[in-house]
Amino acid sequence: MMEEKLYRSFDERPTNPKELIKWKEENKARKRKWREEKLLKQLKRQKAAETVAMETENRKLKEEKQQKTQGRPYTISIALPGSILDNAQSPELRTYLAGQIARAAVVFNIDEIVVFDESGSTEKTTEGEFKGVGKHGQGNVQLARILQYLECPQYLRKSFFPQHKDLQYAGVLNPLDCPHHMRAQDEAVYREGVVLNKPPREGRGSFVNIGLTKDVQIDKHLKAGVRVTVKIDPATTDRKNMRGTVVSPSEPRTQAGLYWGYTVRLAGSLGAVFTESPYPETYDLTIGTSERGTDLDEFSLEDADFKHGLVVFGGVKGLEASLESDEQLGVEDPSLLFQHYLNTCPQQGSRTIRTEEAILITMAGLRPKLFSKRRQNPES
């Protein structure tokens, strides 16, 4: 159907005065109707644009809220003595035992592993040559070194771990396959990298190897050989020069809820596990494990809103032996060191539970008790 003309042609103009008046009124009515329709169309377009803008804003707010709720604000640490390697009869078995500890840690999203000494050694670094597992706490150093090696992404290991006797058999261990152990084809916002000895232009940041075919240029100039966590600018991924920002290693956990591996700390004694905490507010939830503790089935955590939790495991002779070797602690009962002292495997069928087994058993039993309230209220 053809649309009605807004104006009639001059040839259609009547000559009769009465008909001319009527003709002019009809023209005015058509013009008024056209203006109203035009205004309605403009209002519809404006309303549609406002709706799209509102939906976009709501989507952004929802994504920001979702990102906040996805973040994990708390940390979980475990502590164990390096003397557990003394029970392994060969270097291969010692290495495999360390690999079991690492696998158990990443399965339960452990953020820190503390290796403490039961023999009174003061070693606090994994530097130096391995002299054999014996009475001088060298098992602590070997265990810590293997744990560090396994946590490091594969494409960075040559940069941080030269050949060493402690790592002689580490290459055959099962991979941890953590979220930050990425392949070249994986797409991610965060990546671990090493600062390259590649001079940038004046005023520009350093270049970092993040395991891709091309390096990324960060926003800061750092010393070569430093391990960094990089947040990649997604707008530059297809460009020749990728850009990124150096962020805290905890940001993937706190912002995106990603498990980003664990750190390793050496403690000279059981007491140093608590006093040398890397967190300014220390550990606000401490749990000790022993067959003399309270039955795990009877344990319940009324307030699950902790920031830094710590679970301590004993060696072959339990936490009692660890306490005896620490002369600075003025207590005789290890249960007094912890807020909760638990038997995580009551009615055990074996006389002993190995430490690597205890970690799996304990964390599996604690997981629903520690995190059930957080799942119900993710903003806590």
mmCIF file of N, CA, C and O in Angstrom, residues 206-279:
data_model
loop_
_atom_site.group_PDB
_atom_site.id
_atom_site.type_symbol
_atom_site.label_atom_id
_atom_site.label_comp_id
_atom_site.label_asym_id
_atom_site.label_seq_id
_atom_site.Cartn_x
_atom_site.Cartn_y
_atom_site.Cartn_z
ATOM 1 N N SER A 206 61.118 -3.936 30.771
ATOM 2 C CA SER A 206 61.931 -5.090 30.379
ATOM 3 C C SER A 206 61.113 -6.077 29.565
ATOM 4 O O SER A 206 59.876 -6.064 29.558
ATOM 5 N N PHE A 207 61.839 -6.975 28.884
ATOM 6 C CA PHE A 207 61.212 -8.058 28.145
ATOM 7 C C PHE A 207 61.196 -9.308 29.022
ATOM 8 O O PHE A 207 62.151 -9.589 29.750
ATOM 9 N N VAL A 208 60.102 -10.063 28.927
ATOM 10 C CA VAL A 208 59.908 -11.239 29.778
ATOM 11 C C VAL A 208 59.537 -12.434 28.919
ATOM 12 O O VAL A 208 58.691 -12.329 28.015
ATOM 13 N N ASN A 209 60.175 -13.560 29.202
ATOM 14 C CA ASN A 209 59.806 -14.827 28.559
ATOM 15 C C ASN A 209 58.680 -15.457 29.355
ATOM 16 O O ASN A 209 58.851 -15.805 30.524
ATOM 17 N N ILE A 210 57.507 -15.604 28.731
ATOM 18 C CA ILE A 210 56.343 -16.175 29.411
ATOM 19 C C ILE A 210 55.919 -17.503 28.777
ATOM 20 O O ILE A 210 54.777 -17.926 28.915
ATOM 21 N N GLY A 211 56.842 -18.135 28.056
ATOM 22 C CA GLY A 211 56.556 -19.443 27.487
ATOM 23 C C GLY A 211 55.856 -19.413 26.148
ATOM 24 O O GLY A 211 55.320 -20.436 25.715
ATOM 25 N N LEU A 212 55.833 -18.265 25.481
ATOM 26 C CA LEU A 212 55.219 -18.143 24.165
ATOM 27 C C LEU A 212 56.293 -17.968 23.104
ATOM 28 O O LEU A 212 57.475 -17.819 23.406
ATOM 29 N N THR A 213 55.877 -17.970 21.850
ATOM 30 C CA THR A 213 56.836 -17.805 20.763
ATOM 31 C C THR A 213 57.402 -16.390 20.716
ATOM 32 O O THR A 213 58.441 -16.162 20.101
ATOM 33 N N LYS A 214 56.715 -15.434 21.328
ATOM 34 C CA LYS A 214 57.212 -14.066 21.392
ATOM 35 C C LYS A 214 57.192 -13.588 22.834
ATOM 36 O O LYS A 214 56.362 -14.018 23.646
ATOM 37 N N ASP A 215 58.130 -12.695 23.146
ATOM 38 C CA ASP A 215 58.255 -12.178 24.501
ATOM 39 C C ASP A 215 57.238 -11.059 24.734
ATOM 40 O O ASP A 215 56.678 -10.496 23.797
ATOM 41 N N VAL A 216 57.021 -10.742 25.999
ATOM 42 C CA VAL A 216 56.110 -9.664 26.365
ATOM 43 C C VAL A 216 56.919 -8.560 27.029
ATOM 44 O O VAL A 216 57.861 -8.831 27.776
ATOM 45 N N GLN A 217 56.568 -7.316 26.727
ATOM 46 C CA GLN A 217 57.236 -6.168 27.343
ATOM 47 C C GLN A 217 56.382 -5.663 28.493
ATOM 48 O O GLN A 217 55.200 -5.354 28.323
ATOM 49 N N ILE A 218 56.975 -5.603 29.682
ATOM 50 C CA ILE A 218 56.233 -5.227 30.883
ATOM 51 C C ILE A 218 56.351 -3.725 31.128
ATOM 52 O O ILE A 218 57.047 -3.007 30.406
ATOM 53 N N ASP A 219 55.680 -3.265 32.159
ATOM 54 C CA ASP A 219 55.612 -1.835 32.442
ATOM 55 C C ASP A 219 56.747 -1.339 33.319
ATOM 56 O O ASP A 219 56.810 -0.151 33.625
ATOM 57 N N LYS A 220 57.652 -2.230 33.752
ATOM 58 C CA LYS A 220 58.749 -1.834 34.636
ATOM 59 C C LYS A 220 60.076 -2.366 34.098
ATOM 60 O O LYS A 220 60.103 -3.351 33.367
ATOM 61 N N HIS A 221 61.134 -1.691 34.508
ATOM 62 C CA HIS A 221 62.480 -2.155 34.153
ATOM 63 C C HIS A 221 63.042 -2.923 35.348
ATOM 64 O O HIS A 221 63.308 -2.353 36.411
ATOM 65 N N LEU A 222 63.217 -4.234 35.198
ATOM 66 C CA LEU A 222 63.643 -5.101 36.286
ATOM 67 C C LEU A 222 64.956 -5.783 35.947
ATOM 68 O O LEU A 222 65.374 -5.846 34.785
ATOM 69 N N LYS A 223 65.586 -6.313 36.973
ATOM 70 C CA LYS A 223 66.851 -7.026 36.805
ATOM 71 C C LYS A 223 66.619 -8.342 36.083
ATOM 72 O O LYS A 223 65.632 -9.050 36.335
ATOM 73 N N ALA A 224 67.522 -8.689 35.187
ATOM 74 C CA ALA A 224 67.392 -9.934 34.426
ATOM 75 C C ALA A 224 67.487 -11.137 35.362
ATOM 76 O O ALA A 224 68.227 -11.133 36.343
ATOM 77 N N GLY A 225 66.711 -12.183 35.032
ATOM 78 C CA GLY A 225 66.731 -13.406 35.820
ATOM 79 C C GLY A 225 65.717 -13.461 36.933
ATOM 80 O O GLY A 225 65.644 -14.462 37.652
ATOM 81 N N VAL A 226 64.892 -12.429 37.088
ATOM 82 C CA VAL A 226 63.880 -12.393 38.148
ATOM 83 C C VAL A 226 62.590 -13.037 37.640
ATOM 84 O O VAL A 226 62.165 -12.801 36.516
ATOM 85 N N ARG A 227 61.985 -13.858 38.483
ATOM 86 C CA ARG A 227 60.700 -14.466 38.140
ATOM 87 C C ARG A 227 59.580 -13.482 38.469
ATOM 88 O O ARG A 227 59.557 -12.894 39.557
ATOM 89 N N VAL A 228 58.653 -13.308 37.536
ATOM 90 C CA VAL A 228 57.569 -12.346 37.710
ATOM 91 C C VAL A 228 56.251 -12.968 37.254
ATOM 92 O O VAL A 228 56.232 -13.901 36.450
ATOM 93 N N THR A 229 55.173 -12.439 37.800
ATOM 94 C CA THR A 229 53.825 -12.772 37.343
ATOM 95 C C THR A 229 53.332 -11.620 36.474
ATOM 96 O O THR A 229 53.335 -10.469 36.911
ATOM 97 N N VAL A 230 52.918 -11.934 35.251
ATOM 98 C CA VAL A 230 52.559 -10.905 34.275
ATOM 99 C C VAL A 230 51.077 -11.015 33.941
ATOM 100 O O VAL A 230 50.566 -12.112 33.672
ATOM 101 N N LYS A 231 50.410 -9.861 33.954
ATOM 102 C CA LYS A 231 49.042 -9.769 33.469
ATOM 103 C C LYS A 231 49.087 -9.207 32.058
ATOM 104 O O LYS A 231 49.501 -8.076 31.832
ATOM 105 N N ILE A 232 48.669 -10.003 31.105
ATOM 106 C CA ILE A 232 48.813 -9.653 29.694
ATOM 107 C C ILE A 232 47.678 -8.742 29.255
ATOM 108 O O ILE A 232 46.515 -8.955 29.614
ATOM 109 N N ASP A 233 48.023 -7.726 28.471
ATOM 110 C CA ASP A 233 47.021 -6.849 27.875
ATOM 111 C C ASP A 233 46.385 -7.586 26.705
ATOM 112 O O ASP A 233 47.043 -7.847 25.698
ATOM 113 N N PRO A 234 45.106 -7.969 26.791
ATOM 114 C CA PRO A 234 44.489 -8.771 25.719
ATOM 115 C C PRO A 234 44.442 -8.054 24.375
ATOM 116 O O PRO A 234 44.362 -8.692 23.332
ATOM 117 N N ALA A 235 44.493 -6.722 24.389
ATOM 118 C CA ALA A 235 44.433 -5.973 23.128
ATOM 119 C C ALA A 235 45.724 -6.082 22.327
ATOM 120 O O ALA A 235 45.753 -5.714 21.149
ATOM 121 N N THR A 236 46.798 -6.601 22.958
ATOM 122 C CA THR A 236 48.099 -6.671 22.278
ATOM 123 C C THR A 236 48.521 -8.094 21.946
ATOM 124 O O THR A 236 49.647 -8.301 21.490
ATOM 125 N N THR A 237 47.663 -9.067 22.184
ATOM 126 C CA THR A 237 48.058 -10.463 21.960
ATOM 127 C C THR A 237 48.334 -10.774 20.493
ATOM 128 O O THR A 237 49.140 -11.647 20.176
ATOM 129 N N ASP A 238 47.650 -10.076 19.591
ATOM 130 C CA ASP A 238 47.844 -10.325 18.169
ATOM 131 C C ASP A 238 48.891 -9.406 17.549
ATOM 132 O O ASP A 238 49.177 -9.504 16.356
ATOM 133 N N ARG A 239 49.450 -8.523 18.331
ATOM 134 C CA ARG A 239 50.456 -7.606 17.808
ATOM 135 C C ARG A 239 51.849 -8.233 17.857
ATOM 136 O O ARG A 239 52.071 -9.256 18.500
ATOM 137 N N LYS A 240 52.769 -7.575 17.181
ATOM 138 C CA LYS A 240 54.144 -8.057 17.161
ATOM 139 C C LYS A 240 54.762 -7.934 18.546
ATOM 140 O O LYS A 240 55.482 -8.832 19.001
ATOM 141 N N ASN A 241 54.496 -6.822 19.228
ATOM 142 C CA ASN A 241 55.027 -6.589 20.569
ATOM 143 C C ASN A 241 53.893 -6.678 21.585
ATOM 144 O O ASN A 241 53.041 -5.800 21.648
ATOM 145 N N MET A 242 53.900 -7.754 22.367
ATOM 146 C CA MET A 242 52.888 -7.910 23.406
ATOM 147 C C MET A 242 53.243 -7.037 24.604
ATOM 148 O O MET A 242 54.410 -6.811 24.901
ATOM 149 N N ARG A 243 52.211 -6.568 25.281
ATOM 150 C CA ARG A 243 52.400 -5.739 26.464
ATOM 151 C C ARG A 243 51.787 -6.424 27.680
ATOM 152 O O ARG A 243 50.828 -7.187 27.564
ATOM 153 N N GLY A 244 52.368 -6.150 28.832
ATOM 154 C CA GLY A 244 51.857 -6.725 30.058
ATOM 155 C C GLY A 244 52.221 -5.894 31.266
ATOM 156 O O GLY A 244 53.034 -4.964 31.187
ATOM 157 N N THR A 245 51.634 -6.226 32.377
ATOM 158 C CA THR A 245 51.867 -5.517 33.635
ATOM 159 C C THR A 245 52.332 -6.508 34.688
ATOM 160 O O THR A 245 51.766 -7.600 34.813
ATOM 161 N N VAL A 246 53.347 -6.148 35.445
ATOM 162 C CA VAL A 246 53.814 -6.987 36.539
ATOM 163 C C VAL A 246 52.853 -6.856 37.715
ATOM 164 O O VAL A 246 52.541 -5.741 38.147
ATOM 165 N N VAL A 247 52.378 -7.976 38.216
ATOM 166 C CA VAL A 247 51.433 -7.982 39.333
ATOM 167 C C VAL A 247 51.957 -8.879 40.438
ATOM 168 O O VAL A 247 52.932 -9.617 40.261
ATOM 169 N N SER A 248 51.312 -8.822 41.569
ATOM 170 C CA SER A 248 51.677 -9.680 42.691
ATOM 171 C C SER A 248 51.353 -11.132 42.359
ATOM 172 O O SER A 248 50.339 -11.414 41.704
ATOM 173 N N PRO A 249 52.178 -12.086 42.796
ATOM 174 C CA PRO A 249 51.871 -13.505 42.542
ATOM 175 C C PRO A 249 50.547 -13.958 43.149
ATOM 176 O O PRO A 249 50.005 -14.980 42.738
ATOM 177 N N SER A 250 50.025 -13.188 44.091
ATOM 178 C CA SER A 250 48.745 -13.561 44.716
ATOM 179 C C SER A 250 47.541 -13.029 43.951
ATOM 180 O O SER A 250 46.409 -13.422 44.250
ATOM 181 N N GLU A 251 47.743 -12.147 42.979
ATOM 182 C CA GLU A 251 46.600 -11.554 42.280
ATOM 183 C C GLU A 251 45.754 -12.578 41.530
ATOM 184 O O GLU A 251 44.518 -12.487 41.551
ATOM 185 N N PRO A 252 46.341 -13.564 40.827
ATOM 186 C CA PRO A 252 45.477 -14.566 40.177
ATOM 187 C C PRO A 252 44.546 -15.269 41.160
ATOM 188 O O PRO A 252 43.426 -15.630 40.800
ATOM 189 N N ARG A 253 45.007 -15.437 42.399
ATOM 190 C CA ARG A 253 44.163 -16.084 43.410
ATOM 191 C C ARG A 253 43.108 -15.124 43.948
ATOM 192 O O ARG A 253 41.934 -15.474 44.035
ATOM 193 N N THR A 254 43.516 -13.909 44.299
ATOM 194 C CA THR A 254 42.596 -12.978 44.942
ATOM 195 C C THR A 254 41.612 -12.353 43.969
ATOM 196 O O THR A 254 40.492 -11.991 44.354
ATOM 197 N N GLN A 255 41.985 -12.203 42.705
ATOM 198 C CA GLN A 255 41.122 -11.543 41.736
ATOM 199 C C GLN A 255 40.332 -12.530 40.875
ATOM 200 O O GLN A 255 39.160 -12.316 40.595
ATOM 201 N N ALA A 256 40.993 -13.586 40.417
ATOM 202 C CA ALA A 256 40.340 -14.519 39.492
ATOM 203 C C ALA A 256 40.017 -15.866 40.121
ATOM 204 O O ALA A 256 39.389 -16.707 39.483
ATOM 205 N N GLY A 257 40.432 -16.089 41.357
ATOM 206 C CA GLY A 257 40.152 -17.367 42.010
ATOM 207 C C GLY A 257 40.964 -18.520 41.469
ATOM 208 O O GLY A 257 40.591 -19.682 41.647
ATOM 209 N N LEU A 258 42.091 -18.232 40.813
ATOM 210 C CA LEU A 258 42.931 -19.278 40.241
ATOM 211 C C LEU A 258 43.915 -19.797 41.277
ATOM 212 O O LEU A 258 44.443 -19.033 42.090
ATOM 213 N N TYR A 259 44.161 -21.091 41.257
ATOM 214 C CA TYR A 259 45.230 -21.635 42.093
ATOM 215 C C TYR A 259 46.547 -21.402 41.374
ATOM 216 O O TYR A 259 46.737 -21.859 40.245
ATOM 217 N N TRP A 260 47.454 -20.703 42.012
ATOM 218 C CA TRP A 260 48.684 -20.262 41.360
ATOM 219 C C TRP A 260 49.927 -20.872 42.008
ATOM 220 O O TRP A 260 50.965 -20.232 42.159
ATOM 221 N N GLY A 261 49.821 -22.126 42.407
ATOM 222 C CA GLY A 261 50.982 -22.815 42.954
ATOM 223 C C GLY A 261 51.225 -22.482 44.419
ATOM 224 O O GLY A 261 50.440 -21.807 45.073
ATOM 225 N N TYR A 262 52.341 -22.979 44.930
ATOM 226 C CA TYR A 262 52.682 -22.795 46.345
ATOM 227 C C TYR A 262 54.084 -22.187 46.468
ATOM 228 O O TYR A 262 54.904 -22.260 45.550
ATOM 229 N N THR A 263 54.321 -21.576 47.606
ATOM 230 C CA THR A 263 55.657 -21.132 47.962
ATOM 231 C C THR A 263 56.241 -22.125 48.959
ATOM 232 O O THR A 263 55.504 -22.841 49.646
ATOM 233 N N VAL A 264 57.563 -22.168 49.048
ATOM 234 C CA VAL A 264 58.248 -23.094 49.945
ATOM 235 C C VAL A 264 59.059 -22.286 50.945
ATOM 236 O O VAL A 264 59.793 -21.362 50.568
ATOM 237 N N ARG A 265 58.908 -22.609 52.215
ATOM 238 C CA ARG A 265 59.647 -21.913 53.272
ATOM 239 C C ARG A 265 60.335 -22.934 54.166
ATOM 240 O O ARG A 265 59.728 -23.936 54.565
ATOM 241 N N LEU A 266 61.598 -22.677 54.484
ATOM 242 C CA LEU A 266 62.347 -23.517 55.407
ATOM 243 C C LEU A 266 62.299 -22.901 56.803
ATOM 244 O O LEU A 266 62.557 -21.705 56.973
ATOM 245 N N ALA A 267 61.955 -23.709 57.798
ATOM 246 C CA ALA A 267 61.907 -23.255 59.186
ATOM 247 C C ALA A 267 62.885 -24.076 60.013
ATOM 248 O O ALA A 267 62.955 -25.303 59.864
ATOM 249 N N GLY A 268 63.631 -23.405 60.868
ATOM 250 C CA GLY A 268 64.655 -24.102 61.651
ATOM 251 C C GLY A 268 64.112 -24.970 62.755
ATOM 252 O O GLY A 268 64.844 -25.790 63.313
ATOM 253 N N SER A 269 62.841 -24.803 63.109
ATOM 254 C CA SER A 269 62.245 -25.585 64.194
ATOM 255 C C SER A 269 60.732 -25.526 64.062
ATOM 256 O O SER A 269 60.190 -24.802 63.218
ATOM 257 N N LEU A 270 60.070 -26.266 64.916
ATOM 258 C CA LEU A 270 58.614 -26.259 64.913
ATOM 259 C C LEU A 270 58.087 -24.873 65.295
ATOM 260 O O LEU A 270 57.129 -24.373 64.698
ATOM 261 N N GLY A 271 58.728 -24.237 66.253
ATOM 262 C CA GLY A 271 58.292 -22.913 66.671
ATOM 263 C C GLY A 271 58.447 -21.875 65.576
ATOM 264 O O GLY A 271 57.632 -20.942 65.463
ATOM 265 N N ALA A 272 59.483 -22.030 64.745
ATOM 266 C CA ALA A 272 59.716 -21.073 63.660
ATOM 267 C C ALA A 272 58.626 -21.132 62.596
ATOM 268 O O ALA A 272 58.465 -20.191 61.817
ATOM 269 N N VAL A 273 57.901 -22.230 62.555
ATOM 270 C CA VAL A 273 56.779 -22.323 61.616
ATOM 271 C C VAL A 273 55.777 -21.210 61.892
ATOM 272 O O VAL A 273 55.219 -20.600 60.965
ATOM 273 N N PHE A 274 55.569 -20.908 63.181
ATOM 274 C CA PHE A 274 54.597 -19.878 63.558
ATOM 275 C C PHE A 274 55.229 -18.485 63.591
ATOM 276 O O PHE A 274 54.625 -17.522 63.105
ATOM 277 N N THR A 275 56.421 -18.366 64.153
ATOM 278 C CA THR A 275 57.016 -17.049 64.377
ATOM 279 C C THR A 275 57.553 -16.412 63.103
ATOM 280 O O THR A 275 57.701 -15.189 63.045
ATOM 281 N N GLU A 276 57.841 -17.198 62.082
ATOM 282 C CA GLU A 276 58.403 -16.652 60.846
ATOM 283 C C GLU A 276 57.382 -16.665 59.713
ATOM 284 O O GLU A 276 57.728 -16.780 58.541
ATOM 285 N N SER A 277 56.132 -16.513 60.056
ATOM 286 C CA SER A 277 55.076 -16.497 59.052
ATOM 287 C C SER A 277 55.268 -15.336 58.081
ATOM 288 O O SER A 277 55.602 -14.220 58.495
ATOM 289 N N PRO A 278 55.059 -15.545 56.786
ATOM 290 C CA PRO A 278 55.219 -14.453 55.808
ATOM 291 C C PRO A 278 54.058 -13.461 55.822
ATOM 292 O O PRO A 278 54.137 -12.419 55.169
ATOM 293 N N TYR A 279 52.998 -13.783 56.559
ATOM 294 C CA TYR A 279 51.826 -12.923 56.599
ATOM 295 C C TYR A 279 51.897 -12.016 57.828
ATOM 296 O O TYR A 279 52.129 -12.501 58.942
#
